[in-house]
Amino acid sequence: MTNIPNTGTQHSPGHKPHPMIDLLVSIVIPSVILMKLSGDGDLGASTALIVALAFPVGWGMFELLKYKKFNFIALLGLISVLLTGGIGLLQLDLQWLAVKEAAIPGLIGIAVLVSTRTRYPLIKTLLYSPKIMDVSKIKRELNDRRNTAAFEGRLLNATYLLSGTFLFSATMNYILAKWIVTSPAGSAAFNEELGQMTLLSYPVIVIPSMFMTMAVLYYLWRTIHGMTGLALEEILVTHSSEGKHDNASG
């Protein structure tokens, strides 16, 4: 169950975040099932694994169908869950679990870096996005103050920092998987260790990654504020301003 840093772009405007439900359905319930119901006298290793993985998969599909909002990172998370199930049910070598845990955030981190060489750097999708910031207003102020070139340099630095959060997640995912999951895939002990890894991943990986991402956002805001003079409320997009833009475009 790979942990991918939350970049703050997970929800559409009509989608109210439910962090406690997300935590309960994606981490707590699956972990309890894996740790407590994997014995032969309970659900059994394979059934417990399927039931546990059904919660995050079902929740992800429910949100996709309800809000009809495609989200690339959420899709990667769903693929990660399915791969975890495949490794357990097919009883593959444990090395594949560690590789899988590291692969998805690692690939995103590399993609963020590579995108700096393209016309569409991913930081403009993940953080410096019209869904989060009033990009058009920021660009106008940068042009008026002739700070556009300097800002692009700072944006590149923010890209490196953002990539680092994904690479941190990849490294910690790999270490946690190698350290905790040592029993053969498909066994009750494997499920219990997978549940322990999932529970530990939140304080060890998810929370630090969130703080790192917030630090990148703070760096970006300080840069924009310093180069444009705009206050925080003028930089960030609010629902009211979104409504005004929509009405103006309509």
PDB file of C-alpha atoms in Angstrom:
ATOM      1  CA  MET A   1       0.000   0.000   0.000  1.00  0.00           C
ATOM      2  CA  THR A   2       2.349   2.631  -1.315  1.00  0.00           C
ATOM      3  CA  ASN A   3       2.244   6.056   0.307  1.00  0.00           C
ATOM      4  CA  ILE A   4       2.319   8.981  -2.100  1.00  0.00           C
ATOM      5  CA  PRO A   5       2.676  12.545  -0.826  1.00  0.00           C
ATOM      6  CA  ASN A   6      -0.551  14.508  -0.932  1.00  0.00           C
ATOM      7  CA  THR A   7       0.033  17.573  -3.074  1.00  0.00           C
ATOM      8  CA  GLY A   8      -3.238  19.275  -2.252  1.00  0.00           C
ATOM      9  CA  THR A   9      -4.793  18.721  -5.698  1.00  0.00           C
ATOM     10  CA  GLN A  10      -6.771  15.619  -4.874  1.00  0.00           C
ATOM     11  CA  HIS A  11     -10.251  17.145  -4.795  1.00  0.00           C
ATOM     12  CA  SER A  12     -12.470  18.826  -7.319  1.00  0.00           C
ATOM     13  CA  PRO A  13     -14.221  22.111  -6.324  1.00  0.00           C
ATOM     14  CA  GLY A  14     -17.444  20.214  -5.509  1.00  0.00           C
ATOM     15  CA  HIS A  15     -15.635  17.550  -3.541  1.00  0.00           C
ATOM     16  CA  LYS A  16     -15.430  18.096   0.210  1.00  0.00           C
ATOM     17  CA  PRO A  17     -12.380  16.321   1.673  1.00  0.00           C
ATOM     18  CA  HIS A  18     -13.043  13.687   4.339  1.00  0.00           C
ATOM     19  CA  PRO A  19      -9.587  13.086   5.851  1.00  0.00           C
ATOM     20  CA  MET A  20     -10.845  10.990   8.790  1.00  0.00           C
ATOM     21  CA  ILE A  21     -12.880   8.740   6.494  1.00  0.00           C
ATOM     22  CA  ASP A  22      -9.915   8.455   4.116  1.00  0.00           C
ATOM     23  CA  LEU A  23      -7.681   7.456   7.033  1.00  0.00           C
ATOM     24  CA  LEU A  24     -10.210   4.976   8.398  1.00  0.00           C
ATOM     25  CA  VAL A  25     -11.039   3.302   5.094  1.00  0.00           C
ATOM     26  CA  SER A  26      -7.566   3.328   3.520  1.00  0.00           C
ATOM     27  CA  ILE A  27      -5.391   2.537   6.544  1.00  0.00           C
ATOM     28  CA  VAL A  28      -7.102   1.642   9.827  1.00  0.00           C
ATOM     29  CA  ILE A  29      -9.775  -0.853   8.695  1.00  0.00           C
ATOM     30  CA  PRO A  30      -7.509  -2.722   6.211  1.00  0.00           C
ATOM     31  CA  SER A  31      -4.739  -2.918   8.835  1.00  0.00           C
ATOM     32  CA  VAL A  32      -7.067  -4.324  11.509  1.00  0.00           C
ATOM     33  CA  ILE A  33      -8.436  -6.920   9.091  1.00  0.00           C
ATOM     34  CA  LEU A  34      -4.946  -8.010   8.026  1.00  0.00           C
ATOM     35  CA  MET A  35      -3.597  -8.163  11.573  1.00  0.00           C
ATOM     36  CA  LYS A  36      -6.596  -9.744  13.340  1.00  0.00           C
ATOM     37  CA  LEU A  37      -8.538 -11.798  10.781  1.00  0.00           C
ATOM     38  CA  SER A  38      -5.850 -13.551   8.722  1.00  0.00           C
ATOM     39  CA  GLY A  39      -5.682 -16.737  10.793  1.00  0.00           C
ATOM     40  CA  ASP A  40      -7.101 -20.059   9.595  1.00  0.00           C
ATOM     41  CA  GLY A  41      -9.799 -19.806  12.272  1.00  0.00           C
ATOM     42  CA  ASP A  42     -10.909 -16.437  10.936  1.00  0.00           C
ATOM     43  CA  LEU A  43     -11.078 -15.327   7.306  1.00  0.00           C
ATOM     44  CA  GLY A  44      -7.849 -16.993   6.230  1.00  0.00           C
ATOM     45  CA  ALA A  45      -4.840 -15.291   4.659  1.00  0.00           C
ATOM     46  CA  SER A  46      -6.145 -14.931   1.096  1.00  0.00           C
ATOM     47  CA  THR A  47      -9.698 -13.902   1.996  1.00  0.00           C
ATOM     48  CA  ALA A  48      -8.496 -11.418   4.614  1.00  0.00           C
ATOM     49  CA  LEU A  49      -6.152  -9.851   2.066  1.00  0.00           C
ATOM     50  CA  ILE A  50      -8.945  -9.506  -0.498  1.00  0.00           C
ATOM     51  CA  VAL A  51     -11.381  -8.038   2.067  1.00  0.00           C
ATOM     52  CA  ALA A  52      -8.767  -5.611   3.405  1.00  0.00           C
ATOM     53  CA  LEU A  53      -7.818  -4.341  -0.050  1.00  0.00           C
ATOM     54  CA  ALA A  54     -11.486  -4.059  -1.028  1.00  0.00           C
ATOM     55  CA  PHE A  55     -11.912  -1.080   1.316  1.00  0.00           C
ATOM     56  CA  PRO A  56      -9.422   1.350  -0.297  1.00  0.00           C
ATOM     57  CA  VAL A  57     -10.280   0.059  -3.784  1.00  0.00           C
ATOM     58  CA  GLY A  58     -14.022   0.413  -3.154  1.00  0.00           C
ATOM     59  CA  TRP A  59     -13.639   3.885  -1.634  1.00  0.00           C
ATOM     60  CA  GLY A  60     -11.492   5.040  -4.535  1.00  0.00           C
ATOM     61  CA  MET A  61     -13.983   3.742  -7.104  1.00  0.00           C
ATOM     62  CA  PHE A  62     -16.897   5.293  -5.199  1.00  0.00           C
ATOM     63  CA  GLU A  63     -15.266   8.732  -5.223  1.00  0.00           C
ATOM     64  CA  LEU A  64     -14.329   8.393  -8.891  1.00  0.00           C
ATOM     65  CA  LEU A  65     -17.894   7.500  -9.896  1.00  0.00           C
ATOM     66  CA  LYS A  66     -19.518  10.085  -7.617  1.00  0.00           C
ATOM     67  CA  TYR A  67     -17.364  13.072  -8.520  1.00  0.00           C
ATOM     68  CA  LYS A  68     -16.379  11.934 -12.027  1.00  0.00           C
ATOM     69  CA  LYS A  69     -12.982  13.550 -11.522  1.00  0.00           C
ATOM     70  CA  PHE A  70      -9.938  11.797 -12.970  1.00  0.00           C
ATOM     71  CA  ASN A  71      -6.927  12.054 -10.692  1.00  0.00           C
ATOM     72  CA  PHE A  72      -3.611  10.658 -11.875  1.00  0.00           C
ATOM     73  CA  ILE A  73      -2.054  10.264  -8.417  1.00  0.00           C
ATOM     74  CA  ALA A  74      -5.210   8.664  -7.006  1.00  0.00           C
ATOM     75  CA  LEU A  75      -5.121   6.237  -9.943  1.00  0.00           C
ATOM     76  CA  LEU A  76      -1.524   5.335  -9.111  1.00  0.00           C
ATOM     77  CA  GLY A  77      -2.559   4.688  -5.517  1.00  0.00           C
ATOM     78  CA  LEU A  78      -5.308   2.364  -6.730  1.00  0.00           C
ATOM     79  CA  ILE A  79      -2.835   0.489  -8.952  1.00  0.00           C
ATOM     80  CA  SER A  80      -0.497   0.168  -5.972  1.00  0.00           C
ATOM     81  CA  VAL A  81      -3.225  -1.451  -3.868  1.00  0.00           C
ATOM     82  CA  LEU A  82      -4.051  -3.906  -6.663  1.00  0.00           C
ATOM     83  CA  LEU A  83      -0.370  -4.803  -7.074  1.00  0.00           C
ATOM     84  CA  THR A  84      -0.108  -5.470  -3.332  1.00  0.00           C
ATOM     85  CA  GLY A  85      -3.044  -7.859  -3.625  1.00  0.00           C
ATOM     86  CA  GLY A  86      -1.432  -9.578  -6.613  1.00  0.00           C
ATOM     87  CA  ILE A  87       1.856 -10.094  -4.771  1.00  0.00           C
ATOM     88  CA  GLY A  88       0.060 -11.604  -1.783  1.00  0.00           C
ATOM     89  CA  LEU A  89      -2.375 -13.813  -3.700  1.00  0.00           C
ATOM     90  CA  LEU A  90       0.253 -15.050  -6.177  1.00  0.00           C
ATOM     91  CA  GLN A  91       2.733 -15.563  -3.330  1.00  0.00           C
ATOM     92  CA  LEU A  92       5.541 -13.745  -5.128  1.00  0.00           C
ATOM     93  CA  ASP A  93       8.988 -13.069  -3.688  1.00  0.00           C
ATOM     94  CA  LEU A  94       8.971 -10.390  -0.979  1.00  0.00           C
ATOM     95  CA  GLN A  95      11.518  -8.345  -2.919  1.00  0.00           C
ATOM     96  CA  TRP A  96       8.708  -7.411  -5.312  1.00  0.00           C
ATOM     97  CA  LEU A  97       6.718  -5.879  -2.457  1.00  0.00           C
ATOM     98  CA  ALA A  98       9.616  -3.606  -1.463  1.00  0.00           C
ATOM     99  CA  VAL A  99      10.240  -2.665  -5.092  1.00  0.00           C
ATOM    100  CA  LYS A 100       6.548  -1.960  -5.643  1.00  0.00           C
ATOM    101  CA  GLU A 101       6.335   0.179  -2.493  1.00  0.00           C
ATOM    102  CA  ALA A 102       9.221   2.334  -3.712  1.00  0.00           C
ATOM    103  CA  ALA A 103       8.431   2.334  -7.433  1.00  0.00           C
ATOM    104  CA  ILE A 104       5.341   4.520  -7.671  1.00  0.00           C
ATOM    105  CA  PRO A 105       6.444   7.543  -5.579  1.00  0.00           C
ATOM    106  CA  GLY A 106       9.949   7.109  -7.012  1.00  0.00           C
ATOM    107  CA  LEU A 107       8.649   7.259 -10.571  1.00  0.00           C
ATOM    108  CA  ILE A 108       6.568  10.341  -9.771  1.00  0.00           C
ATOM    109  CA  GLY A 109       9.625  12.027  -8.270  1.00  0.00           C
ATOM    110  CA  ILE A 110      11.666  11.248 -11.383  1.00  0.00           C
ATOM    111  CA  ALA A 111       8.801  12.433 -13.609  1.00  0.00           C
ATOM    112  CA  VAL A 112       8.702  15.747 -11.715  1.00  0.00           C
ATOM    113  CA  LEU A 113      12.426  16.192 -12.372  1.00  0.00           C
ATOM    114  CA  VAL A 114      12.242  15.163 -16.036  1.00  0.00           C
ATOM    115  CA  SER A 115       9.263  17.480 -16.607  1.00  0.00           C
ATOM    116  CA  THR A 116      11.514  20.487 -15.948  1.00  0.00           C
ATOM    117  CA  ARG A 117      13.015  19.787 -19.388  1.00  0.00           C
ATOM    118  CA  THR A 118       9.617  19.929 -21.064  1.00  0.00           C
ATOM    119  CA  ARG A 119       7.085  22.675 -21.784  1.00  0.00           C
ATOM    120  CA  TYR A 120       4.817  21.314 -19.033  1.00  0.00           C
ATOM    121  CA  PRO A 121       6.650  21.040 -15.676  1.00  0.00           C
ATOM    122  CA  LEU A 122       4.575  18.981 -13.264  1.00  0.00           C
ATOM    123  CA  ILE A 123       4.888  21.495 -10.457  1.00  0.00           C
ATOM    124  CA  LYS A 124       2.469  23.671 -12.442  1.00  0.00           C
ATOM    125  CA  THR A 125      -0.026  20.819 -12.195  1.00  0.00           C
ATOM    126  CA  LEU A 126       0.633  19.797  -8.600  1.00  0.00           C
ATOM    127  CA  LEU A 127       1.299  23.060  -6.725  1.00  0.00           C
ATOM    128  CA  TYR A 128       1.578  26.160  -8.943  1.00  0.00           C
ATOM    129  CA  SER A 129      -1.810  25.383 -10.422  1.00  0.00           C
ATOM    130  CA  PRO A 130      -4.850  27.556 -11.300  1.00  0.00           C
ATOM    131  CA  LYS A 131      -6.842  25.276  -8.970  1.00  0.00           C
ATOM    132  CA  ILE A 132      -4.719  26.400  -6.019  1.00  0.00           C
ATOM    133  CA  MET A 133      -3.331  29.823  -6.957  1.00  0.00           C
ATOM    134  CA  ASP A 134      -4.529  32.771  -9.020  1.00  0.00           C
ATOM    135  CA  VAL A 135      -1.839  32.152 -11.636  1.00  0.00           C
ATOM    136  CA  SER A 136      -3.030  34.833 -14.069  1.00  0.00           C
ATOM    137  CA  LYS A 137      -2.878  37.551 -11.383  1.00  0.00           C
ATOM    138  CA  ILE A 138       0.576  36.346 -10.284  1.00  0.00           C
ATOM    139  CA  LYS A 139       1.851  36.435 -13.865  1.00  0.00           C
ATOM    140  CA  ARG A 140       0.576  39.999 -14.352  1.00  0.00           C
ATOM    141  CA  GLU A 141       2.350  41.207 -11.219  1.00  0.00           C
ATOM    142  CA  LEU A 142       5.562  39.391 -12.163  1.00  0.00           C
ATOM    143  CA  ASN A 143       5.523  40.988 -15.620  1.00  0.00           C
ATOM    144  CA  ASP A 144       4.809  44.465 -14.204  1.00  0.00           C
ATOM    145  CA  ARG A 145       7.752  44.125 -11.800  1.00  0.00           C
ATOM    146  CA  ARG A 146       9.978  42.388 -14.390  1.00  0.00           C
ATOM    147  CA  ASN A 147      10.490  39.427 -12.099  1.00  0.00           C
ATOM    148  CA  THR A 148       9.306  36.685 -14.468  1.00  0.00           C
ATOM    149  CA  ALA A 149      12.765  35.255 -15.222  1.00  0.00           C
ATOM    150  CA  ALA A 150      13.814  35.311 -11.566  1.00  0.00           C
ATOM    151  CA  PHE A 151      10.563  33.612 -10.577  1.00  0.00           C
ATOM    152  CA  GLU A 152      11.103  30.806 -13.092  1.00  0.00           C
ATOM    153  CA  GLY A 153      14.440  30.105 -11.389  1.00  0.00           C
ATOM    154  CA  ARG A 154      12.764  29.907  -7.990  1.00  0.00           C
ATOM    155  CA  LEU A 155      10.037  27.710  -9.445  1.00  0.00           C
ATOM    156  CA  LEU A 156      12.744  25.333 -10.634  1.00  0.00           C
ATOM    157  CA  ASN A 157      14.114  25.176  -7.083  1.00  0.00           C
ATOM    158  CA  ALA A 158      10.606  24.384  -5.806  1.00  0.00           C
ATOM    159  CA  THR A 159      10.410  21.596  -8.382  1.00  0.00           C
ATOM    160  CA  TYR A 160      13.574  20.018  -7.011  1.00  0.00           C
ATOM    161  CA  LEU A 161      12.169  20.243  -3.481  1.00  0.00           C
ATOM    162  CA  LEU A 162       8.852  18.713  -4.560  1.00  0.00           C
ATOM    163  CA  SER A 163      10.657  15.861  -6.301  1.00  0.00           C
ATOM    164  CA  GLY A 164      12.559  15.301  -3.067  1.00  0.00           C
ATOM    165  CA  THR A 165       9.317  14.666  -1.159  1.00  0.00           C
ATOM    166  CA  PHE A 166       8.421  11.843  -3.553  1.00  0.00           C
ATOM    167  CA  LEU A 167      11.923  10.382  -3.433  1.00  0.00           C
ATOM    168  CA  PHE A 168      11.807  10.518   0.379  1.00  0.00           C
ATOM    169  CA  SER A 169       8.509   8.632   0.293  1.00  0.00           C
ATOM    170  CA  ALA A 170       9.982   6.035  -2.089  1.00  0.00           C
ATOM    171  CA  THR A 171      13.035   5.469   0.112  1.00  0.00           C
ATOM    172  CA  MET A 172      11.020   5.157   3.327  1.00  0.00           C
ATOM    173  CA  ASN A 173       8.474   2.856   1.665  1.00  0.00           C
ATOM    174  CA  TYR A 174      11.280   0.526   0.606  1.00  0.00           C
ATOM    175  CA  ILE A 175      12.972   0.554   4.022  1.00  0.00           C
ATOM    176  CA  LEU A 176       9.688  -0.028   5.871  1.00  0.00           C
ATOM    177  CA  ALA A 177       8.708  -2.918   3.595  1.00  0.00           C
ATOM    178  CA  LYS A 178      12.107  -4.622   3.949  1.00  0.00           C
ATOM    179  CA  TRP A 179      12.160  -4.090   7.697  1.00  0.00           C
ATOM    180  CA  ILE A 180       8.638  -5.217   8.617  1.00  0.00           C
ATOM    181  CA  VAL A 181       7.414  -7.686   5.982  1.00  0.00           C
ATOM    182  CA  THR A 182       9.619 -10.769   6.251  1.00  0.00           C
ATOM    183  CA  SER A 183       7.147 -13.684   6.127  1.00  0.00           C
ATOM    184  CA  PRO A 184       6.268 -15.523   2.875  1.00  0.00           C
ATOM    185  CA  ALA A 185       3.616 -13.833   0.746  1.00  0.00           C
ATOM    186  CA  GLY A 186       0.212 -15.457   1.052  1.00  0.00           C
ATOM    187  CA  SER A 187       0.672 -16.462   4.685  1.00  0.00           C
ATOM    188  CA  ALA A 188      -1.240 -15.150   7.703  1.00  0.00           C
ATOM    189  CA  ALA A 189       2.031 -13.729   9.075  1.00  0.00           C
ATOM    190  CA  PHE A 190       2.547 -11.843   5.790  1.00  0.00           C
ATOM    191  CA  ASN A 191      -0.890 -10.244   6.151  1.00  0.00           C
ATOM    192  CA  GLU A 192      -0.227  -9.273   9.773  1.00  0.00           C
ATOM    193  CA  GLU A 193       3.096  -7.678   8.829  1.00  0.00           C
ATOM    194  CA  LEU A 194       1.458  -5.906   5.878  1.00  0.00           C
ATOM    195  CA  GLY A 195      -1.108  -4.475   8.291  1.00  0.00           C
ATOM    196  CA  GLN A 196       1.644  -3.327  10.669  1.00  0.00           C
ATOM    197  CA  MET A 197       3.498  -1.705   7.764  1.00  0.00           C
ATOM    198  CA  THR A 198       0.353   0.122   6.666  1.00  0.00           C
ATOM    199  CA  LEU A 199      -0.292   1.464  10.165  1.00  0.00           C
ATOM    200  CA  LEU A 200       3.320   2.548  10.677  1.00  0.00           C
ATOM    201  CA  SER A 201       3.465   4.200   7.262  1.00  0.00           C
ATOM    202  CA  TYR A 202       1.205   7.024   8.413  1.00  0.00           C
ATOM    203  CA  PRO A 203       3.421   8.472  11.174  1.00  0.00           C
ATOM    204  CA  VAL A 204       6.687   7.413   9.497  1.00  0.00           C
ATOM    205  CA  ILE A 205       5.983   8.437   5.878  1.00  0.00           C
ATOM    206  CA  VAL A 206       2.657  10.169   5.264  1.00  0.00           C
ATOM    207  CA  ILE A 207       2.866  12.863   7.957  1.00  0.00           C
ATOM    208  CA  PRO A 208       6.527  13.805   7.233  1.00  0.00           C
ATOM    209  CA  SER A 209       5.725  13.916   3.505  1.00  0.00           C
ATOM    210  CA  MET A 210       2.768  16.221   4.179  1.00  0.00           C
ATOM    211  CA  PHE A 211       4.971  18.598   6.169  1.00  0.00           C
ATOM    212  CA  MET A 212       7.607  18.528   3.423  1.00  0.00           C
ATOM    213  CA  THR A 213       4.973  19.370   0.799  1.00  0.00           C
ATOM    214  CA  MET A 214       3.640  22.184   3.001  1.00  0.00           C
ATOM    215  CA  ALA A 215       7.203  23.503   3.296  1.00  0.00           C
ATOM    216  CA  VAL A 216       7.475  23.589  -0.505  1.00  0.00           C
ATOM    217  CA  LEU A 217       4.156  25.452  -0.687  1.00  0.00           C
ATOM    218  CA  TYR A 218       5.410  27.911   1.936  1.00  0.00           C
ATOM    219  CA  TYR A 219       8.627  28.449  -0.051  1.00  0.00           C
ATOM    220  CA  LEU A 220       6.546  29.056  -3.173  1.00  0.00           C
ATOM    221  CA  TRP A 221       4.239  31.490  -1.376  1.00  0.00           C
ATOM    222  CA  ARG A 222       7.151  33.428   0.131  1.00  0.00           C
ATOM    223  CA  THR A 223       8.724  33.650  -3.314  1.00  0.00           C
ATOM    224  CA  ILE A 224       5.510  34.881  -4.936  1.00  0.00           C
ATOM    225  CA  HIS A 225       4.837  37.337  -2.117  1.00  0.00           C
ATOM    226  CA  GLY A 226       8.358  38.728  -2.308  1.00  0.00           C
ATOM    227  CA  MET A 227       8.299  39.148  -6.086  1.00  0.00           C
ATOM    228  CA  THR A 228       4.726  40.403  -6.528  1.00  0.00           C
ATOM    229  CA  GLY A 229       3.767  42.009  -3.217  1.00  0.00           C
ATOM    230  CA  LEU A 230       0.512  39.987  -3.229  1.00  0.00           C
ATOM    231  CA  ALA A 231      -0.909  38.858   0.111  1.00  0.00           C
ATOM    232  CA  LEU A 232      -1.738  35.201   0.773  1.00  0.00           C
ATOM    233  CA  GLU A 233      -5.484  35.728   0.258  1.00  0.00           C
ATOM    234  CA  GLU A 234      -4.741  37.352  -3.106  1.00  0.00           C
ATOM    235  CA  ILE A 235      -2.565  34.450  -4.207  1.00  0.00           C
ATOM    236  CA  LEU A 236      -4.729  31.492  -3.210  1.00  0.00           C
ATOM    237  CA  VAL A 237      -7.860  30.589  -5.146  1.00  0.00           C
ATOM    238  CA  THR A 238     -11.026  30.561  -3.036  1.00  0.00           C
ATOM    239  CA  HIS A 239     -14.396  29.070  -3.872  1.00  0.00           C
ATOM    240  CA  SER A 240     -15.878  32.559  -4.127  1.00  0.00           C
ATOM    241  CA  SER A 241     -13.247  33.670  -6.612  1.00  0.00           C
ATOM    242  CA  GLU A 242     -13.786  30.468  -8.584  1.00  0.00           C
ATOM    243  CA  GLY A 243     -17.467  31.302  -8.752  1.00  0.00           C
ATOM    244  CA  LYS A 244     -16.734  34.807  -9.988  1.00  0.00           C
ATOM    245  CA  HIS A 245     -14.423  33.437 -12.699  1.00  0.00           C
ATOM    246  CA  ASP A 246     -17.069  30.910 -13.736  1.00  0.00           C
ATOM    247  CA  ASN A 247     -19.771  33.580 -13.905  1.00  0.00           C
ATOM    248  CA  ALA A 248     -17.513  35.881 -15.902  1.00  0.00           C
ATOM    249  CA  SER A 249     -16.696  33.113 -18.355  1.00  0.00           C
ATOM    250  CA  GLY A 250     -20.369  32.208 -18.626  1.00  0.00           C
TER     251      GLY A 250
END
